[in-house]
Every structure is written in C-alpha cells, then in structure tokens.
PDB file of N, CA and C in Angstrom:
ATOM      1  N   UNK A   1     -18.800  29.385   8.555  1.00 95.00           N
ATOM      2  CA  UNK A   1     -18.162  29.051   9.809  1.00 95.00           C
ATOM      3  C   UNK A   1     -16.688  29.433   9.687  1.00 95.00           C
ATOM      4  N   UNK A   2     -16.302  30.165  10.406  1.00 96.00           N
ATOM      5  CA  UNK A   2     -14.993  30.681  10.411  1.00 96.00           C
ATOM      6  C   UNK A   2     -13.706  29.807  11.060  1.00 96.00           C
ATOM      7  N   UNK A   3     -14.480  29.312  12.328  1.00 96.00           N
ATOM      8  CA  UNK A   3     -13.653  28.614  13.240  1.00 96.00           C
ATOM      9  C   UNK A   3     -14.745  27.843  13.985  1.00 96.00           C
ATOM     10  N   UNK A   4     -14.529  26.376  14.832  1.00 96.00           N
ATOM     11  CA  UNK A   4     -14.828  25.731  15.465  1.00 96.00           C
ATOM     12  C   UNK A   4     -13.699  25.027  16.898  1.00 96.00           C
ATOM     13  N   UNK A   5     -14.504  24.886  17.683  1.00 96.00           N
ATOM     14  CA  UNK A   5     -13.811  24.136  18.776  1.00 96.00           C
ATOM     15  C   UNK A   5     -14.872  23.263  19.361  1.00 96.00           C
ATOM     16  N   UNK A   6     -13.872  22.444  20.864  1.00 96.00           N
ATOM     17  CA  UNK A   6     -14.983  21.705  21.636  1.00 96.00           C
ATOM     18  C   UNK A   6     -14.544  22.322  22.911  1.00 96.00           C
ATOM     19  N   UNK A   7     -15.612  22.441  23.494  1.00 94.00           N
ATOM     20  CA  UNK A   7     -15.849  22.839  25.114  1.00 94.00           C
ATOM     21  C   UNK A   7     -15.544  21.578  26.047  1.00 94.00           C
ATOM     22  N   UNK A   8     -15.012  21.553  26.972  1.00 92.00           N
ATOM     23  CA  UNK A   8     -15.074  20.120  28.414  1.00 92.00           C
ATOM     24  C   UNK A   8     -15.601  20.798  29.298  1.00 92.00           C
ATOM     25  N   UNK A   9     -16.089  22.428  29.202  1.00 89.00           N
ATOM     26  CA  UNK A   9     -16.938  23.074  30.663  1.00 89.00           C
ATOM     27  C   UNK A   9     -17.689  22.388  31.114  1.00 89.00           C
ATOM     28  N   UNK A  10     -17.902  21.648  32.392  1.00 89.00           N
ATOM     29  CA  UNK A  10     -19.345  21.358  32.913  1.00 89.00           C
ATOM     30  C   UNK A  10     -20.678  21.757  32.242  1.00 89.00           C
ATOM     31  N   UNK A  11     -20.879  23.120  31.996  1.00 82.00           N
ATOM     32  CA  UNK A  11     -22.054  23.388  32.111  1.00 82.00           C
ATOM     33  C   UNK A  11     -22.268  23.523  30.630  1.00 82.00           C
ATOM     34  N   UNK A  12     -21.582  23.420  29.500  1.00 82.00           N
ATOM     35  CA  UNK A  12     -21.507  23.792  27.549  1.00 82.00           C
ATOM     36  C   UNK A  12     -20.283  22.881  27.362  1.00 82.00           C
ATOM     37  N   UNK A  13     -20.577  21.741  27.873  1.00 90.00           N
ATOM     38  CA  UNK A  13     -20.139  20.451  26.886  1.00 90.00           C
ATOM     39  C   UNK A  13     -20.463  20.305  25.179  1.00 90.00           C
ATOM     40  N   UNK A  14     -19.559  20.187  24.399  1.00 94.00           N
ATOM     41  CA  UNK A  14     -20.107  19.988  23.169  1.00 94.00           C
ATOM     42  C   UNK A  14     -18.851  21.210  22.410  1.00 94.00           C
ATOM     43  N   UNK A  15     -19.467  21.088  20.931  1.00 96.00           N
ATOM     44  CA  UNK A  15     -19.056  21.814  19.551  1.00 96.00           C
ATOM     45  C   UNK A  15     -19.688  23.165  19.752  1.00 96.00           C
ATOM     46  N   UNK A  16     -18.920  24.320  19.511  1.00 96.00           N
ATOM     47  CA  UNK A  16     -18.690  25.993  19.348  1.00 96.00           C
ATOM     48  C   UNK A  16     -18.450  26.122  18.009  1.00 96.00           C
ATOM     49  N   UNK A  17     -18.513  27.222  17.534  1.00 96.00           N
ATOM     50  CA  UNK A  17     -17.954  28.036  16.284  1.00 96.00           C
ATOM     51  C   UNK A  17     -18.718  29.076  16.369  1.00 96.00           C
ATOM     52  N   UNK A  18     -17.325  30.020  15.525  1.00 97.00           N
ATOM     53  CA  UNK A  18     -17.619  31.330  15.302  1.00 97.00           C
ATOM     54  C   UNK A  18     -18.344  31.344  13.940  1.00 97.00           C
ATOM     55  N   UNK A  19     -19.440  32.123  13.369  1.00 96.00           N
ATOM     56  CA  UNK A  19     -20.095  32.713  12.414  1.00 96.00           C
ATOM     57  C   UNK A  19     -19.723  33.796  11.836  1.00 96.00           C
ATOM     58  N   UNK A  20     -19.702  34.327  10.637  1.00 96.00           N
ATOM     59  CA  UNK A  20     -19.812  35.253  10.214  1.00 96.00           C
ATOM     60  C   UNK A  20     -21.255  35.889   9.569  1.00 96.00           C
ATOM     61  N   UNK A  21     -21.582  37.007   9.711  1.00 95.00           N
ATOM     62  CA  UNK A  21     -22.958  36.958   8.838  1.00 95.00           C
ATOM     63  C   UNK A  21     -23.236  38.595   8.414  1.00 95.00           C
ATOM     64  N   UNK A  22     -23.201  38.536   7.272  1.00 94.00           N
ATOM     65  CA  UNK A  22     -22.831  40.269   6.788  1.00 94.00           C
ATOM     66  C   UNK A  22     -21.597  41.041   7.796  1.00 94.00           C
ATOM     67  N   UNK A  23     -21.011  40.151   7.572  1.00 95.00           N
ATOM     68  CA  UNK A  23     -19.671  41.028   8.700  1.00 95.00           C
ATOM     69  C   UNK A  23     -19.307  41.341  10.562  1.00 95.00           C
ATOM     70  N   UNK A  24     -20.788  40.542  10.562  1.00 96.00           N
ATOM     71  CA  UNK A  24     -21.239  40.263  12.113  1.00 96.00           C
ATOM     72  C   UNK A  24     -20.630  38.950  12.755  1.00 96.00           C
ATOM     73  N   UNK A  25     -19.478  38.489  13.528  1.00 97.00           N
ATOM     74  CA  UNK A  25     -19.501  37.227  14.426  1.00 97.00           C
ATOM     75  C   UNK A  25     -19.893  37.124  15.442  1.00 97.00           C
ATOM     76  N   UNK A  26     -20.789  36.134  15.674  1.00 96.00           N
ATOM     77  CA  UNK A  26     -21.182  35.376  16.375  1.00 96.00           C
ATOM     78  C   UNK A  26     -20.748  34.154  17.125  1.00 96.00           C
ATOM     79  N   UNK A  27     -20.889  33.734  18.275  1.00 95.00           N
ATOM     80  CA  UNK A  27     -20.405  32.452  18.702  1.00 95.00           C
ATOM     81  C   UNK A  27     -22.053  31.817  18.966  1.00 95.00           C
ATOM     82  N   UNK A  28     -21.628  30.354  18.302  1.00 96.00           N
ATOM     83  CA  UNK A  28     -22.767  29.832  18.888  1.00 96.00           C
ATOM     84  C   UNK A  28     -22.639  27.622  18.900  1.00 96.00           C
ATOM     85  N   UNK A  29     -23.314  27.253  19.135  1.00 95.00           N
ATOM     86  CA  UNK A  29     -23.027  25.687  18.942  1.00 95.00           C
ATOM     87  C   UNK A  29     -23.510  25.441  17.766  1.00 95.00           C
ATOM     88  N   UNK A  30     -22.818  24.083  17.495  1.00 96.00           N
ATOM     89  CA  UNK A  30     -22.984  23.430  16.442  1.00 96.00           C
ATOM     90  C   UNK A  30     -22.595  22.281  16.393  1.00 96.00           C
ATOM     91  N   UNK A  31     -23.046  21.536  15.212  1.00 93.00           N
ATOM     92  CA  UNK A  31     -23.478  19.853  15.582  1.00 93.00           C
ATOM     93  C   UNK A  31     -21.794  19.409  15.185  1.00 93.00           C
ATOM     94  N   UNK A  32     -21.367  18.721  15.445  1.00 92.00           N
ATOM     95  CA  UNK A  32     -20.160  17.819  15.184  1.00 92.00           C
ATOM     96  C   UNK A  32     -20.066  17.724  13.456  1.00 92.00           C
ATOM     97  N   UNK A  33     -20.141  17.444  13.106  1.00 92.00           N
ATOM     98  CA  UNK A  33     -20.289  17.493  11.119  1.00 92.00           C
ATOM     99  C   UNK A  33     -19.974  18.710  10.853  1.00 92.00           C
ATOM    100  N   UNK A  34     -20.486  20.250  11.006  1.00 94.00           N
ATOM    101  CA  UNK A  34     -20.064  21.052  10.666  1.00 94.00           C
ATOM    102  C   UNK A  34     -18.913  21.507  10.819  1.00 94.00           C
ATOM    103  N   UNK A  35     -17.877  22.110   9.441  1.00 94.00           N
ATOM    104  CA  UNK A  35     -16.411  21.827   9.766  1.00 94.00           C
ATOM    105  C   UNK A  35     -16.266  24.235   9.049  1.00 94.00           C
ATOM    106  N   UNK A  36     -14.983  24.433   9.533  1.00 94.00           N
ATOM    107  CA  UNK A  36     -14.526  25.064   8.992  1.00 94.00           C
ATOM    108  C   UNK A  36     -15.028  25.683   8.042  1.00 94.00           C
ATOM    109  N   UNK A  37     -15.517  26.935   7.364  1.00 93.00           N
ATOM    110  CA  UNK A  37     -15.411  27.108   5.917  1.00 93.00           C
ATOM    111  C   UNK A  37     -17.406  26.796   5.542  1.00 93.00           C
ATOM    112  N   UNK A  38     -17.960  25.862   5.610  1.00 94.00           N
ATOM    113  CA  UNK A  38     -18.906  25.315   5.683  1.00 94.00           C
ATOM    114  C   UNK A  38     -19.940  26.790   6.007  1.00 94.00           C
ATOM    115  N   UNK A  39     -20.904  26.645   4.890  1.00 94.00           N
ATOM    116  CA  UNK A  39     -22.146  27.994   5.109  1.00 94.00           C
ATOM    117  C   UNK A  39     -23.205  27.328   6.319  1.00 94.00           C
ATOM    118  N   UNK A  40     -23.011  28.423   7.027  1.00 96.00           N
ATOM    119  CA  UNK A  40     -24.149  27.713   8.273  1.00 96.00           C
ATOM    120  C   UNK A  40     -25.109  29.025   8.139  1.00 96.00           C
ATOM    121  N   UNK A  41     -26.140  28.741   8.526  1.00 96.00           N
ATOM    122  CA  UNK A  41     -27.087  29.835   9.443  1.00 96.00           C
ATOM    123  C   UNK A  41     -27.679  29.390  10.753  1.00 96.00           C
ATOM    124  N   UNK A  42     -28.390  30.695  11.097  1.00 96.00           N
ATOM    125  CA  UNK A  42     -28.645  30.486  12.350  1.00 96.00           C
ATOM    126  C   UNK A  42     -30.144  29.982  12.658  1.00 96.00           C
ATOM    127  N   UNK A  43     -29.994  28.706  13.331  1.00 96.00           N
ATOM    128  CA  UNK A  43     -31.006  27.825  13.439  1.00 96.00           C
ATOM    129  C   UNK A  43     -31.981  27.848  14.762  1.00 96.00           C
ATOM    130  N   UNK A  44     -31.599  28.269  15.792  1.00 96.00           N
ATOM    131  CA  UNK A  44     -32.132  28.511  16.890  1.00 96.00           C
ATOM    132  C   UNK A  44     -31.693  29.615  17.355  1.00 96.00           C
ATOM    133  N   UNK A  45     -32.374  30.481  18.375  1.00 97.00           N
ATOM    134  CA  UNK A  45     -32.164  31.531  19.211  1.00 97.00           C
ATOM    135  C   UNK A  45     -33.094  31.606  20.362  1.00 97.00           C
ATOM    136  N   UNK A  46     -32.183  31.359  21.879  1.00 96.00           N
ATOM    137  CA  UNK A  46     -32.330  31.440  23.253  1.00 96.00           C
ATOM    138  C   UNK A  46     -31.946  32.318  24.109  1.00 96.00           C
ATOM    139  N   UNK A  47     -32.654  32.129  25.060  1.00 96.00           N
ATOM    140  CA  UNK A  47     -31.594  33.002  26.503  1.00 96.00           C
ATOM    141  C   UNK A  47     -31.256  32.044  27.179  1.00 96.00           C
ATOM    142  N   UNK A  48     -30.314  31.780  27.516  1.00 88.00           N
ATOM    143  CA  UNK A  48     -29.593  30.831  28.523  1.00 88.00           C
ATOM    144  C   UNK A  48     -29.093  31.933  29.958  1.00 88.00           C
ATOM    145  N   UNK A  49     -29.230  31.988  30.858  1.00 86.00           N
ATOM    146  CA  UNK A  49     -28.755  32.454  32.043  1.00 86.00           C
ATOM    147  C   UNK A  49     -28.227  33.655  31.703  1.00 86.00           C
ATOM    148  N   UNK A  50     -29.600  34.665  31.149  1.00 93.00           N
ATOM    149  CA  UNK A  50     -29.559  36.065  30.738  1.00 93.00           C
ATOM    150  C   UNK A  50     -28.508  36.042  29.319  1.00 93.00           C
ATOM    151  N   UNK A  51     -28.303  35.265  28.933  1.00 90.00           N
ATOM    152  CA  UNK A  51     -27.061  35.794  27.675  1.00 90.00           C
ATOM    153  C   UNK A  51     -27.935  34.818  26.338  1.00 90.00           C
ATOM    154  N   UNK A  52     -27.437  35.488  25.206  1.00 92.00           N
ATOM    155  CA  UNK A  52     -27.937  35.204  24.085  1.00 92.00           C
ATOM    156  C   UNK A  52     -27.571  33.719  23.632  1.00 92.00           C
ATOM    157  N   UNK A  53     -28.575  32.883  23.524  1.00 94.00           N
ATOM    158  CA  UNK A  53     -27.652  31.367  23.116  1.00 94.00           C
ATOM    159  C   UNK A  53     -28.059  31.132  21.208  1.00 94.00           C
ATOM    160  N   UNK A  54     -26.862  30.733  20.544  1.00 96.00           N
ATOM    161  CA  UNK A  54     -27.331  30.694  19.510  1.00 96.00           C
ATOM    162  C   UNK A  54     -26.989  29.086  18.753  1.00 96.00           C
ATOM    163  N   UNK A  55     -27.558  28.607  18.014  1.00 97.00           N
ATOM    164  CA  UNK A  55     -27.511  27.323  17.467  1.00 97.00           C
ATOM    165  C   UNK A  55     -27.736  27.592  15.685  1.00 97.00           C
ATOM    166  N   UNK A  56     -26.005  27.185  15.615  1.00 97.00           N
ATOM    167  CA  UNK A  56     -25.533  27.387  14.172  1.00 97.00           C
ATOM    168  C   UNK A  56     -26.262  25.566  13.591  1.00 97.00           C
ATOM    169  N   UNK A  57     -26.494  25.507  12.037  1.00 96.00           N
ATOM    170  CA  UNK A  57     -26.851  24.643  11.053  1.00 96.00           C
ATOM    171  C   UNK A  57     -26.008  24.916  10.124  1.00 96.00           C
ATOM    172  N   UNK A  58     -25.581  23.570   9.656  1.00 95.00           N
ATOM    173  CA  UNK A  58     -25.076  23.308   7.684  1.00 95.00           C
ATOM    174  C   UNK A  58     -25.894  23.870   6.962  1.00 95.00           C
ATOM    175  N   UNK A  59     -25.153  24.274   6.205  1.00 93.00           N
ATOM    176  CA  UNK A  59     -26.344  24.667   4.525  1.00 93.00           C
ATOM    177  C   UNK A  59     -26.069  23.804   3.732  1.00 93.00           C
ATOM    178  N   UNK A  60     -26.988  23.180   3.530  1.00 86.00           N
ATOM    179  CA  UNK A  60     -26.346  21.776   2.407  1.00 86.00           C
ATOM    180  C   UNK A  60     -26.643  22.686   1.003  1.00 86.00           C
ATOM    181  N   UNK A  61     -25.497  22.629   0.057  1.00 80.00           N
ATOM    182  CA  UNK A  61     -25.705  23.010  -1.337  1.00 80.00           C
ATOM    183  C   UNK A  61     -26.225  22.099  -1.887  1.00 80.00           C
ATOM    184  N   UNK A  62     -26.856  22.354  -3.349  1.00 81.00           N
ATOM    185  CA  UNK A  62     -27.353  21.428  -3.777  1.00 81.00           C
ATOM    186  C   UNK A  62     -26.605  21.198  -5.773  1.00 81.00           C
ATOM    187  N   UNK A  63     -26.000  20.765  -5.557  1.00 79.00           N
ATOM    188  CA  UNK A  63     -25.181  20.759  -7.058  1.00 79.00           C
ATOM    189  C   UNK A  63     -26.200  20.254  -8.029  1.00 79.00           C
ATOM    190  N   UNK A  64     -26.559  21.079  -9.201  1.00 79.00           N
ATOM    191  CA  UNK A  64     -26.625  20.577 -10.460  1.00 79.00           C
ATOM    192  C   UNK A  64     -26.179  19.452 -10.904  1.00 79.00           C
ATOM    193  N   UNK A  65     -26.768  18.752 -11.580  1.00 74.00           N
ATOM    194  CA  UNK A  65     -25.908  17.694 -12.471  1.00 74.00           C
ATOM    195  C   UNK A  65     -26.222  17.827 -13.713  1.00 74.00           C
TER     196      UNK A  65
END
C-alpha cells in the first residue's frame, strides 16, 4: 500500500489506497486497519457503473519464533 485516504462522496463513502503490484498502481478500497507500507493484495474484483472496482486485503506475515 503506497498511500491511503477516506472518501465523504455520497456514493464511495469509506477507506481508498493506492497499490502497487509489479510496478502497476491501482486504486482500490480497503478496510480501515490497513495502513501505509502494509503488503496488501487484491481481494475482490467488480464492475461498478462500467469502471473497474477493486478491493485491496492485509497480508498478515507470519514471524518465526
């Protein structure tokens, strides 16, 4: 996740961020928890009113102990 914001539009209320993915950005939503920096992928894919809708996820790491 490169960057995040929040929307007040009427119609895409909620959490945005930009993606990166092999050098490709993307805009798509994402849940409130996901911050900055944070490995997401892409968890859903829609059409919303002819345009591509996409729904970013956390990657939870999983540390060794």
């Amino acid at each position: 996740m490169l960057e995040k914001s929040f929307s007040n539009l009427p119609d895409l209320v909620g959490y945005y961020g930009i993606g990166e993915f092999s050098g490709i950005r993307l805009i798509g939503s994402v849940d409130q928890s996901v911050l900055p920096y944070d490995r997401i992928r892409i968890s859903q894919v829609g059409v919303k009113n002819n345009k591509l809708d996409l729904e970013f996820s956390k990657i939870e790491v999983k540390r060794l102990k």
